CSV table of N, CA and C in Angstrom, one decimal:
chain,number,residue,atom,x,y,z
A,1,ASP,N,157.3,51.4,69.4
A,1,ASP,CA,157.8,50.6,68.3
A,1,ASP,C,157.0,49.4,67.9
A,2,GLU,N,156.4,48.8,69.0
A,2,GLU,CA,155.5,47.6,68.8
A,2,GLU,C,154.3,48.1,68.1
A,3,PHE,N,153.7,49.3,68.5
A,3,PHE,CA,152.5,49.8,67.9
A,3,PHE,C,152.8,50.1,66.4
A,4,VAL,N,153.9,50.7,66.1
A,4,VAL,CA,154.2,51.0,64.7
A,4,VAL,C,154.3,49.8,63.9
A,5,ALA,N,154.9,48.7,64.4
A,5,ALA,CA,155.0,47.5,63.7
A,5,ALA,C,153.6,46.9,63.4
A,6,LYS,N,152.7,46.9,64.4
A,6,LYS,CA,151.4,46.4,64.3
A,6,LYS,C,150.6,47.2,63.3
A,7,ALA,N,150.7,48.5,63.5
A,7,ALA,CA,149.9,49.5,62.6
A,7,ALA,C,150.4,49.3,61.2
A,8,THR,N,151.7,49.2,61.0
A,8,THR,CA,152.2,49.0,59.6
A,8,THR,C,151.7,47.7,59.0
A,9,GLU,N,151.7,46.7,59.7
A,9,GLU,CA,151.3,45.4,59.2
A,9,GLU,C,149.8,45.4,58.9
A,10,ALA,N,149.0,46.1,59.7
A,10,ALA,CA,147.6,46.2,59.5
A,10,ALA,C,147.3,47.1,58.2
A,11,ALA,N,148.1,48.1,58.1
A,11,ALA,CA,147.9,49.0,56.9
A,11,ALA,C,148.3,48.4,55.6
A,12,LYS,N,149.2,47.4,55.7
A,12,LYS,CA,149.6,46.7,54.5
A,12,LYS,C,148.4,45.9,53.9
A,13,GLY,N,147.4,45.5,54.7
A,13,GLY,CA,146.2,44.8,54.3
A,13,GLY,C,145.1,45.8,53.9
A,14,TRP,N,145.3,47.1,54.0
A,14,TRP,CA,144.3,48.1,53.7
A,14,TRP,C,144.0,48.0,52.2
A,15,LYS,N,142.7,47.7,51.8
A,15,LYS,CA,142.4,47.6,50.4
A,15,LYS,C,142.0,49.0,49.9
A,16,VAL,N,142.8,49.5,49.0
A,16,VAL,CA,142.5,50.7,48.3
A,16,VAL,C,142.0,50.4,46.9
A,17,GLY,N,140.9,51.0,46.5
A,17,GLY,CA,140.3,50.8,45.2
A,17,GLY,C,139.0,51.6,45.0
A,18,ASN,N,138.3,51.1,44.0
A,18,ASN,CA,137.1,51.8,43.6
A,18,ASN,C,136.1,52.0,44.8
A,19,GLN,N,135.7,53.2,45.0
A,19,GLN,CA,134.8,53.5,46.1
A,19,GLN,C,133.5,52.7,46.1
A,20,PHE,N,133.1,52.2,44.9
A,20,PHE,CA,131.8,51.5,44.8
A,20,PHE,C,132.0,50.0,45.0
A,21,ASP,N,133.2,49.5,45.2
A,21,ASP,CA,133.5,48.1,45.5
A,21,ASP,C,133.4,48.0,47.0
A,22,GLU,N,132.5,47.1,47.5
A,22,GLU,CA,132.3,47.0,48.9
A,22,GLU,C,133.5,46.5,49.7
A,23,SER,N,134.4,45.9,49.0
A,23,SER,CA,135.6,45.4,49.7
A,23,SER,C,136.7,46.4,49.8
A,24,SER,N,136.5,47.6,49.2
A,24,SER,CA,137.5,48.7,49.3
A,24,SER,C,137.3,49.4,50.6
A,25,MET,N,138.5,49.7,51.2
A,25,MET,CA,138.5,50.4,52.5
A,25,MET,C,138.8,51.9,52.3
A,26,GLN,N,139.4,52.2,51.2
A,26,GLN,CA,139.7,53.6,50.9
A,26,GLN,C,139.6,53.8,49.4
A,27,GLY,N,138.9,54.8,49.0
A,27,GLY,CA,138.7,55.1,47.6
A,27,GLY,C,139.7,56.2,47.2
A,28,PRO,N,139.5,56.8,46.0
A,28,PRO,CA,140.4,57.9,45.6
A,28,PRO,C,140.1,59.2,46.3
A,29,GLN,N,141.0,60.1,46.2
A,29,GLN,CA,140.7,61.5,46.7
A,29,GLN,C,139.7,62.1,45.8
A,30,VAL,N,138.9,63.1,46.3
A,30,VAL,CA,137.8,63.6,45.6
A,30,VAL,C,138.2,64.3,44.3
A,31,ASP,N,139.4,65.0,44.3
A,31,ASP,CA,139.8,65.6,43.1
A,31,ASP,C,141.3,65.8,43.1
A,32,LYS,N,141.8,66.4,42.0
A,32,LYS,CA,143.3,66.6,41.9
A,32,LYS,C,143.8,67.6,42.9
A,33,ILE,N,143.0,68.5,43.3
A,33,ILE,CA,143.4,69.5,44.3
A,33,ILE,C,143.7,68.8,45.6
A,34,GLN,N,142.8,68.0,46.1
A,34,GLN,CA,143.0,67.3,47.4
A,34,GLN,C,144.1,66.3,47.2
A,35,PHE,N,144.2,65.6,46.1
A,35,PHE,CA,145.2,64.6,45.9
A,35,PHE,C,146.6,65.3,46.0
A,36,ASP,N,146.8,66.4,45.3
A,36,ASP,CA,148.1,67.1,45.3
A,36,ASP,C,148.4,67.7,46.7
A,37,LYS,N,147.3,68.1,47.4
A,37,LYS,CA,147.5,68.6,48.7
A,37,LYS,C,148.1,67.6,49.7
A,38,ILE,N,147.5,66.4,49.6
A,38,ILE,CA,148.0,65.3,50.5
A,38,ILE,C,149.4,64.9,50.1
A,39,LEU,N,149.7,64.7,48.8
A,39,LEU,CA,151.0,64.4,48.4
A,39,LEU,C,152.0,65.5,48.8
A,40,GLY,N,151.6,66.7,48.9
A,40,GLY,CA,152.4,67.8,49.4
A,40,GLY,C,152.7,67.7,50.8
A,41,TYR,N,151.7,67.3,51.6
A,41,TYR,CA,152.0,67.0,53.0
A,41,TYR,C,153.0,65.9,53.2
A,42,ILE,N,152.8,64.8,52.4
A,42,ILE,CA,153.7,63.7,52.5
A,42,ILE,C,155.1,64.1,52.2
A,43,GLU,N,155.3,64.9,51.2
A,43,GLU,CA,156.7,65.4,50.8
A,43,GLU,C,157.2,66.3,51.9
A,44,SER,N,156.3,67.1,52.5
A,44,SER,CA,156.7,68.0,53.6
A,44,SER,C,157.3,67.2,54.8
A,45,GLY,N,156.5,66.1,55.1
A,45,GLY,CA,157.0,65.2,56.2
A,45,GLY,C,158.3,64.6,56.0
A,46,LYS,N,158.6,64.2,54.7
A,46,LYS,CA,159.9,63.6,54.4
A,46,LYS,C,161.0,64.7,54.5
A,47,SER,N,160.7,65.9,53.9
A,47,SER,CA,161.7,66.9,53.9
A,47,SER,C,162.0,67.5,55.3
A,48,GLU,N,161.1,67.4,56.2
A,48,GLU,CA,161.3,67.9,57.6
A,48,GLU,C,161.9,66.8,58.5
A,49,GLY,N,162.1,65.6,58.0
A,49,GLY,CA,162.9,64.6,58.7
A,49,GLY,C,162.1,63.4,59.3
A,50,ALA,N,160.8,63.4,59.1
A,50,ALA,CA,160.0,62.3,59.5
A,50,ALA,C,160.4,61.1,58.7
A,51,LYS,N,160.3,59.9,59.3
A,51,LYS,CA,160.6,58.7,58.5
A,51,LYS,C,159.4,58.0,58.1
A,52,VAL,N,159.4,57.5,56.8
A,52,VAL,CA,158.2,56.8,56.2
A,52,VAL,C,158.3,55.3,56.6
A,53,ALA,N,157.4,54.8,57.4
A,53,ALA,CA,157.4,53.4,57.7
A,53,ALA,C,156.6,52.6,56.7
A,54,LEU,N,155.7,53.3,56.0
A,54,LEU,CA,154.9,52.6,55.0
A,54,LEU,C,154.3,53.7,54.0
A,55,GLY,N,154.2,53.3,52.7
A,55,GLY,CA,153.6,54.2,51.7
A,55,GLY,C,154.5,55.4,51.4
A,56,GLY,N,153.8,56.5,51.3
A,56,GLY,CA,154.6,57.8,51.0
A,56,GLY,C,154.4,58.3,49.6
A,57,GLY,N,153.4,57.9,48.9
A,57,GLY,CA,153.3,58.4,47.6
A,57,GLY,C,151.9,58.0,46.9
A,58,ARG,N,151.9,58.2,45.6
A,58,ARG,CA,150.7,57.9,44.8
A,58,ARG,C,150.6,56.4,44.7
A,59,LEU,N,149.4,55.9,44.6
A,59,LEU,CA,149.1,54.5,44.4
A,59,LEU,C,148.6,54.3,42.9
A,60,GLY,N,149.4,53.5,42.2
A,60,GLY,CA,149.0,53.3,40.8
A,60,GLY,C,149.3,54.5,39.9
A,61,ASP,N,148.9,54.4,38.6
A,61,ASP,CA,149.1,55.5,37.7
A,61,ASP,C,147.9,56.1,37.1
A,62,LYS,N,146.7,55.7,37.6
A,62,LYS,CA,145.4,56.2,37.2
A,62,LYS,C,144.6,56.6,38.5
A,63,GLY,N,143.9,57.7,38.3
A,63,GLY,CA,143.0,58.1,39.4
A,63,GLY,C,143.8,58.9,40.5
A,64,TYR,N,143.1,59.3,41.6
A,64,TYR,CA,143.7,60.1,42.6
A,64,TYR,C,143.9,59.2,43.9
A,65,TYR,N,144.5,58.1,43.8
A,65,TYR,CA,144.7,57.2,44.9
A,65,TYR,C,146.1,57.5,45.6
A,66,VAL,N,146.0,57.6,46.9
A,66,VAL,CA,147.2,57.8,47.7
A,66,VAL,C,147.5,56.6,48.6
A,67,GLN,N,148.7,56.2,48.6
A,67,GLN,CA,149.1,55.0,49.4
A,67,GLN,C,148.8,55.3,50.9
A,68,PRO,N,148.3,54.3,51.7
A,68,PRO,CA,148.2,54.5,53.1
A,68,PRO,C,149.6,54.8,53.6
A,69,THR,N,149.8,55.8,54.3
A,69,THR,CA,151.2,56.3,54.7
A,69,THR,C,151.3,56.4,56.2
A,70,ILE,N,152.4,55.9,56.8
A,70,ILE,CA,152.7,56.0,58.2
A,70,ILE,C,154.0,56.6,58.4
A,71,PHE,N,154.0,57.7,59.1
A,71,PHE,CA,155.3,58.4,59.5
A,71,PHE,C,155.7,58.1,60.9
A,72,THR,N,157.0,57.9,61.2
A,72,THR,CA,157.5,57.8,62.5
A,72,THR,C,158.5,59.0,62.7
A,73,ASP,N,159.0,59.1,63.9
A,73,ASP,CA,159.9,60.2,64.3
A,73,ASP,C,159.4,61.6,64.0
A,74,VAL,N,158.1,61.7,64.2
A,74,VAL,CA,157.4,63.0,63.9
A,74,VAL,C,157.6,63.9,65.1
A,75,GLN,N,158.0,65.2,64.8
A,75,GLN,CA,158.1,66.2,65.9
A,75,GLN,C,156.9,67.1,65.8
A,76,ASP,N,156.6,67.7,67.0
A,76,ASP,CA,155.5,68.6,67.1
A,76,ASP,C,155.6,69.8,66.2
A,77,THR,N,156.8,70.2,65.8
A,77,THR,CA,156.9,71.4,65.0
A,77,THR,C,156.8,71.1,63.5
A,78,MET,N,156.7,69.9,63.1
A,78,MET,CA,156.5,69.5,61.7
A,78,MET,C,155.1,69.9,61.2
A,79,LYS,N,155.0,70.3,59.9
A,79,LYS,CA,153.8,70.6,59.3
A,79,LYS,C,152.8,69.5,59.4
A,80,ILE,N,153.2,68.2,59.2
A,80,ILE,CA,152.3,67.1,59.2
A,80,ILE,C,151.8,66.8,60.7
A,81,ALA,N,152.4,67.4,61.7
A,81,ALA,CA,151.9,67.3,63.0
A,81,ALA,C,151.0,68.4,63.4
A,82,LYS,N,151.1,69.5,62.7
A,82,LYS,CA,150.4,70.7,63.1
A,82,LYS,C,149.1,71.0,62.3
A,83,GLU,N,149.0,70.4,61.1
A,83,GLU,CA,147.9,70.7,60.2
A,83,GLU,C,147.1,69.4,60.0
A,84,GLU,N,145.8,69.6,59.6
A,84,GLU,CA,144.9,68.6,59.3
A,84,GLU,C,145.1,68.2,57.8
A,85,ILE,N,145.4,66.9,57.6
A,85,ILE,CA,145.8,66.5,56.3
A,85,ILE,C,144.5,66.0,55.5
A,86,PHE,N,143.6,65.4,56.2
A,86,PHE,CA,142.4,64.8,55.5
A,86,PHE,C,142.8,63.9,54.4
A,87,GLY,N,143.6,62.9,54.7
A,87,GLY,CA,144.1,61.9,53.8
A,87,GLY,C,144.6,60.7,54.5
A,88,PRO,N,145.0,59.7,53.8
A,88,PRO,CA,145.4,58.4,54.5
A,88,PRO,C,146.8,58.5,55.0
A,89,VAL,N,147.0,59.4,56.0
A,89,VAL,CA,148.4,59.6,56.5
A,89,VAL,C,148.3,59.6,58.0
A,90,MET,N,149.1,58.7,58.6
A,90,MET,CA,149.2,58.6,60.1
A,90,MET,C,150.6,59.1,60.5
A,91,GLN,N,150.6,59.9,61.6
A,91,GLN,CA,151.8,60.4,62.1
A,91,GLN,C,152.0,59.9,63.5
A,92,VAL,N,153.0,59.1,63.8
A,92,VAL,CA,153.2,58.5,65.1
A,92,VAL,C,154.2,59.4,65.9
A,93,MET,N,153.7,59.8,67.1
A,93,MET,CA,154.6,60.6,67.9
A,93,MET,C,154.6,60.0,69.3
A,94,LYS,N,155.8,59.7,69.8
A,94,LYS,CA,155.9,59.0,71.1
A,94,LYS,C,155.7,60.0,72.2
A,95,PHE,N,155.3,59.5,73.4
A,95,PHE,CA,155.1,60.3,74.6
A,95,PHE,C,155.4,59.5,75.8
A,96,LYS,N,155.7,60.2,76.9
A,96,LYS,CA,156.1,59.5,78.1
A,96,LYS,C,155.0,59.4,79.2
A,97,SER,N,154.0,60.3,79.1
A,97,SER,CA,152.9,60.2,80.1
A,97,SER,C,151.6,60.7,79.4
A,98,LEU,N,150.5,60.3,80.0
A,98,LEU,CA,149.2,60.7,79.4
A,98,LEU,C,149.1,62.2,79.5
A,99,ALA,N,149.6,62.8,80.5
A,99,ALA,CA,149.5,64.3,80.7
A,99,ALA,C,150.3,65.0,79.5
A,100,GLU,N,151.4,64.4,79.2
A,100,GLU,CA,152.2,65.0,78.1
A,100,GLU,C,151.5,64.8,76.7
A,101,ALA,N,150.9,63.6,76.5
A,101,ALA,CA,150.2,63.4,75.3
A,101,ALA,C,149.0,64.4,75.1
A,102,ILE,N,148.2,64.6,76.2
A,102,ILE,CA,147.1,65.5,76.2
A,102,ILE,C,147.6,66.9,75.9
A,103,GLU,N,148.6,67.3,76.6
A,103,GLU,CA,149.1,68.7,76.4
A,103,GLU,C,149.6,68.9,75.0
A,104,ARG,N,150.2,67.9,74.4
A,104,ARG,CA,150.7,68.1,73.0
A,104,ARG,C,149.5,68.0,72.0
A,105,ALA,N,148.6,67.2,72.3
A,105,ALA,CA,147.4,67.1,71.4
A,105,ALA,C,146.6,68.4,71.4
A,106,ASN,N,146.5,69.0,72.6
A,106,ASN,CA,145.8,70.3,72.7
A,106,ASN,C,146.5,71.5,72.2
A,107,ASN,N,147.8,71.3,72.0
A,107,ASN,CA,148.7,72.5,71.6
A,107,ASN,C,148.6,72.7,70.0
A,108,THR,N,147.4,72.9,69.6
A,108,THR,CA,147.1,73.1,68.2
A,108,THR,C,145.9,74.0,68.0
A,109,CYS,N,145.7,74.6,66.9
A,109,CYS,CA,144.6,75.4,66.6
A,109,CYS,C,143.4,74.6,66.1
A,110,TYR,N,143.6,73.3,66.0
A,110,TYR,CA,142.5,72.4,65.6
A,110,TYR,C,142.0,71.5,66.7
A,111,GLY,N,140.8,70.9,66.5
A,111,GLY,CA,140.2,70.1,67.5
A,111,GLY,C,139.0,69.3,66.9
A,112,LEU,N,139.2,68.7,65.8
A,112,LEU,CA,138.1,68.0,65.2
A,112,LEU,C,137.8,66.7,66.0
A,113,ALA,N,138.8,65.8,66.1
A,113,ALA,CA,138.5,64.5,66.7
A,113,ALA,C,139.8,64.0,67.3
A,114,ALA,N,139.7,63.0,68.2
A,114,ALA,CA,140.8,62.4,68.9
A,114,ALA,C,140.4,60.9,69.1
A,115,GLY,N,141.5,60.1,69.3
A,115,GLY,CA,141.2,58.7,69.6
A,115,GLY,C,142.1,58.3,70.8
A,116,ILE,N,141.5,57.4,71.7
A,116,ILE,CA,142.3,56.9,72.8
A,116,ILE,C,142.2,55.4,72.8
A,117,CYS,N,143.3,54.8,73.1
A,117,CYS,CA,143.3,53.3,73.2
A,117,CYS,C,143.7,53.0,74.6
A,118,THR,N,142.8,52.4,75.4
A,118,THR,CA,143.1,52.0,76.7
A,118,THR,C,142.1,51.0,77.2
A,119,ARG,N,142.4,50.2,78.2
A,119,ARG,CA,141.5,49.2,78.8
A,119,ARG,C,140.9,49.8,80.1
A,120,ASP,N,141.4,51.0,80.5
A,120,ASP,CA,141.0,51.6,81.8
A,120,ASP,C,139.9,52.6,81.5
A,121,VAL,N,138.7,52.4,81.9
A,121,VAL,CA,137.6,53.3,81.6
A,121,VAL,C,137.8,54.6,82.3
A,122,GLY,N,138.4,54.7,83.5
A,122,GLY,CA,138.7,55.9,84.1
A,122,GLY,C,139.7,56.8,83.4
A,123,THR,N,140.7,56.1,82.9
A,123,THR,CA,141.7,56.8,82.0
A,123,THR,C,141.0,57.4,80.8
A,124,ALA,N,140.2,56.5,80.1
A,124,ALA,CA,139.5,57.0,78.9
A,124,ALA,C,138.6,58.2,79.2
A,125,MET,N,137.8,58.1,80.2
A,125,MET,CA,136.9,59.3,80.5
A,125,MET,C,137.7,60.5,80.9
A,126,SER,N,138.7,60.4,81.7
A,126,SER,CA,139.5,61.5,82.1
A,126,SER,C,140.2,62.2,80.9
A,127,ALA,N,140.8,61.4,80.1
A,127,ALA,CA,141.5,61.9,78.9
A,127,ALA,C,140.5,62.5,77.9
A,128,ALA,N,139.3,61.9,77.7
A,128,ALA,CA,138.3,62.4,76.8
A,128,ALA,C,137.9,63.8,77.3
A,129,MET,N,137.7,64.0,78.6
A,129,MET,CA,137.3,65.3,79.1
A,129,MET,C,138.4,66.3,79.0
A,130,ASP,N,139.6,65.9,79.0
A,130,ASP,CA,140.8,66.9,78.9
A,130,ASP,C,141.1,67.2,77.5
A,131,LEU,N,140.8,66.4,76.5
A,131,LEU,CA,141.1,66.7,75.1
A,131,LEU,C,140.2,67.8,74.5
A,132,ASP,N,140.8,68.7,73.9
A,132,ASP,CA,140.0,69.8,73.2
A,132,ASP,C,139.6,69.3,71.8
A,133,ALA,N,138.7,68.4,71.7
A,133,ALA,CA,138.2,67.8,70.5
A,133,ALA,C,136.7,67.6,70.5
A,134,GLY,N,136.1,67.8,69.4
A,134,GLY,CA,134.6,67.7,69.3
A,134,GLY,C,134.1,66.2,69.4
A,135,THR,N,134.9,65.3,69.0
A,135,THR,CA,134.6,63.9,69.1
A,135,THR,C,135.9,63.2,69.7
A,136,VAL,N,135.6,62.3,70.6
A,136,VAL,CA,136.7,61.5,71.2
A,136,VAL,C,136.3,60.0,71.1
A,137,TRP,N,137.0,59.2,70.3
A,137,TRP,CA,136.7,57.8,70.1
A,137,TRP,C,137.6,57.1,71.1
A,138,VAL,N,137.0,56.1,71.8
A,138,VAL,CA,137.7,55.2,72.7
A,138,VAL,C,137.8,53.8,72.1
A,139,ASN,N,138.9,53.3,71.9
A,139,ASN,CA,139.2,51.9,71.4
A,139,ASN,C,138.5,51.7,70.0
A,140,CYS,N,138.3,52.8,69.3
A,140,CYS,CA,137.7,52.7,67.9
A,140,CYS,C,138.1,54.0,67.3
A,141,TYR,N,137.8,54.2,66.0
A,141,TYR,CA,138.1,55.4,65.3
A,141,TYR,C,137.2,55.5,64.1
A,142,ASP,N,136.8,56.7,63.8
A,142,ASP,CA,136.0,57.0,62.6
A,142,ASP,C,134.6,56.2,62.7
A,143,ASN,N,134.1,56.1,63.9
A,143,ASN,CA,132.8,55.4,64.1
A,143,ASN,C,131.8,56.5,64.3
A,144,PHE,N,130.7,56.5,63.5
A,144,PHE,CA,129.7,57.5,63.5
A,144,PHE,C,128.3,57.0,63.7
A,145,ASP,N,127.5,57.8,64.3
A,145,ASP,CA,126.1,57.4,64.4
A,145,ASP,C,125.3,58.7,64.1
A,146,MET,N,124.2,58.7,63.4
A,146,MET,CA,123.5,59.9,63.0
A,146,MET,C,122.9,60.6,64.2
A,147,ALA,N,122.8,60.0,65.4
A,147,ALA,CA,122.2,60.6,66.6
A,147,ALA,C,123.3,61.4,67.3
A,148,CYS,N,124.6,61.1,67.0
A,148,CYS,CA,125.7,61.8,67.8
A,148,CYS,C,126.1,63.0,67.0
A,149,PRO,N,126.2,64.1,67.7
A,149,PRO,CA,126.7,65.4,67.1
A,149,PRO,C,128.2,65.2,66.6
A,150,PHE,N,128.5,65.8,65.5
A,150,PHE,CA,129.8,65.8,65.0
A,150,PHE,C,130.2,67.2,64.6
A,151,GLY,N,131.4,67.6,65.1
A,151,GLY,CA,132.0,69.0,64.8
A,151,GLY,C,133.1,69.2,65.7
A,152,GLY,N,133.9,70.2,65.4
A,152,GLY,CA,135.2,70.4,66.1
A,152,GLY,C,135.2,71.5,67.0
A,153,TYR,N,136.3,71.6,67.7
A,153,TYR,CA,136.7,72.8,68.5
A,153,TYR,C,137.6,73.7,67.8
A,154,LYS,N,137.8,74.8,68.3
A,154,LYS,CA,138.8,75.8,67.8
A,154,LYS,C,138.5,76.1,66.3
A,155,THR,N,139.5,76.0,65.4
A,155,THR,CA,139.3,76.3,64.0
A,155,THR,C,138.8,75.1,63.2
A,156,SER,N,138.4,74.0,63.9
A,156,SER,CA,138.0,72.8,63.2
A,156,SER,C,136.5,72.8,63.0
A,157,GLY,N,136.0,73.8,62.5
A,157,GLY,CA,134.5,73.8,62.2
A,157,GLY,C,133.7,74.7,63.1
A,158,TRP,N,132.5,74.9,62.7
A,158,TRP,CA,131.6,75.8,63.5
A,158,TRP,C,130.3,75.0,63.6
A,159,GLY,N,129.7,74.9,64.8
A,159,GLY,CA,128.5,74.2,65.0
A,159,GLY,C,128.7,72.7,64.9
A,160,ARG,N,127.6,72.0,64.8
A,160,ARG,CA,127.6,70.6,64.8
A,160,ARG,C,126.7,70.0,63.7
A,161,GLU,N,127.1,68.9,63.1
A,161,GLU,CA,126.3,68.2,62.2
A,161,GLU,C,125.8,67.0,62.9
A,162,LYS,N,124.7,66.4,62.5
A,162,LYS,CA,124.1,65.2,63.0
A,162,LYS,C,123.5,65.5,64.4
A,163,GLY,N,122.6,64.6,64.8
A,163,GLY,CA,122.0,64.7,66.1
A,163,GLY,C,121.2,66.0,66.3
A,164,GLU,N,120.5,66.2,67.4
A,164,GLU,CA,119.7,67.3,67.7
A,164,GLU,C,120.4,68.6,67.7
A,165,TYR,N,121.7,68.6,68.0
A,165,TYR,CA,122.5,69.8,68.0
A,165,TYR,C,122.6,70.4,66.6
A,166,ALA,N,122.5,69.6,65.6
A,166,ALA,CA,122.6,70.1,64.2
A,166,ALA,C,121.4,71.1,63.9
A,167,LEU,N,120.3,70.9,64.6
A,167,LEU,CA,119.2,71.8,64.4
A,167,LEU,C,119.5,73.3,64.7
A,168,GLU,N,120.5,73.5,65.6
A,168,GLU,CA,120.9,74.8,66.0
A,168,GLU,C,121.4,75.6,64.8
A,169,ASN,N,122.0,74.9,63.8
A,169,ASN,CA,122.5,75.5,62.6
A,169,ASN,C,121.4,76.1,61.7
A,170,TYR,N,120.1,75.7,62.0
A,170,TYR,CA,119.0,76.2,61.2
A,170,TYR,C,118.0,77.0,61.9
A,171,THR,N,118.3,77.3,63.2
A,171,THR,CA,117.4,78.1,64.0
A,171,THR,C,118.1,79.3,64.5
A,172,GLN,N,117.3,80.3,64.9
A,172,GLN,CA,117.9,81.5,65.4
A,172,GLN,C,117.0,81.9,66.6
A,173,VAL,N,117.7,82.1,67.8
A,173,VAL,CA,116.9,82.4,69.0
A,173,VAL,C,116.8,83.9,69.2
A,174,LYS,N,115.7,84.3,69.6
A,174,LYS,CA,115.5,85.8,69.9
A,174,LYS,C,114.8,85.9,71.2
A,175,CYS,N,115.2,86.9,71.9
A,175,CYS,CA,114.5,87.2,73.2
A,175,CYS,C,113.9,88.6,73.1
A,176,VAL,N,112.6,88.6,73.5
A,176,VAL,CA,111.9,89.9,73.5
A,176,VAL,C,111.4,90.2,74.9
A,177,MET,N,111.9,91.3,75.5
A,177,MET,CA,111.5,91.7,76.8
A,177,MET,C,110.5,92.8,76.8
A,178,LEU,N,109.4,92.5,77.5
A,178,LEU,CA,108.3,93.5,77.6
A,178,LEU,C,107.8,93.5,79.0
A,179,PRO,N,108.1,94.5,79.8
A,179,PRO,CA,107.7,94.6,81.2
A,179,PRO,C,106.1,94.8,81.2
A,180,LEU,N,105.5,94.0,81.9
A,180,LEU,CA,104.0,94.0,82.0
A,180,LEU,C,103.5,95.1,83.0
A,181,ASP,N,104.3,95.5,83.9
A,181,ASP,CA,103.9,96.5,84.9
A,181,ASP,C,104.2,97.9,84.5
A,182,SER,N,104.6,98.1,83.3
A,182,SER,CA,105.0,99.5,82.9
A,182,SER,C,103.7,100.3,82.7
A,183,LYS,N,103.7,101.6,83.1
A,183,LYS,CA,102.6,102.5,83.0
A,183,LYS,C,102.8,103.5,81.8
A,184,ALA,N,103.9,103.4,81.2
A,184,ALA,CA,104.3,104.3,80.1
A,184,ALA,C,103.5,104.2,78.9
């Protein structure tokens, strides 16, 4: 509950606006299709019983801006918990142990990225190894570097972008076997 209160307060200060304005933290959705898709997820969350702590709709009356949205009381079976939204929507789900959190996080067909907040390096590394995700951020989120590979597990993508692993997307390995001692 304390986390939700702090996250909600932080999100209230989230600047949504023109993507070319350097003070903006969130621009519009790329098109009406994505805009409508995100609003559909938000409506799904509401209809399935999740509670809206912040946002929950369109921002303004021009453009494809979506309010930063935070849901609480989210259950594992809800659509907003099982699918990747790719929009400004946070789903808060309580857990009793790290093992439970990891099991629930891995109980999905997706695995693009995960985030861990902890001061214990051992806990961070152990959880990062146990999570089925292509990127695991510790005490940060959405932090990228061109040298670090990015891509998901399971149905969250194929291959890796960025870093030397991205080169594998443009190469094809072939093995040719020719025995040198053959007399044929």
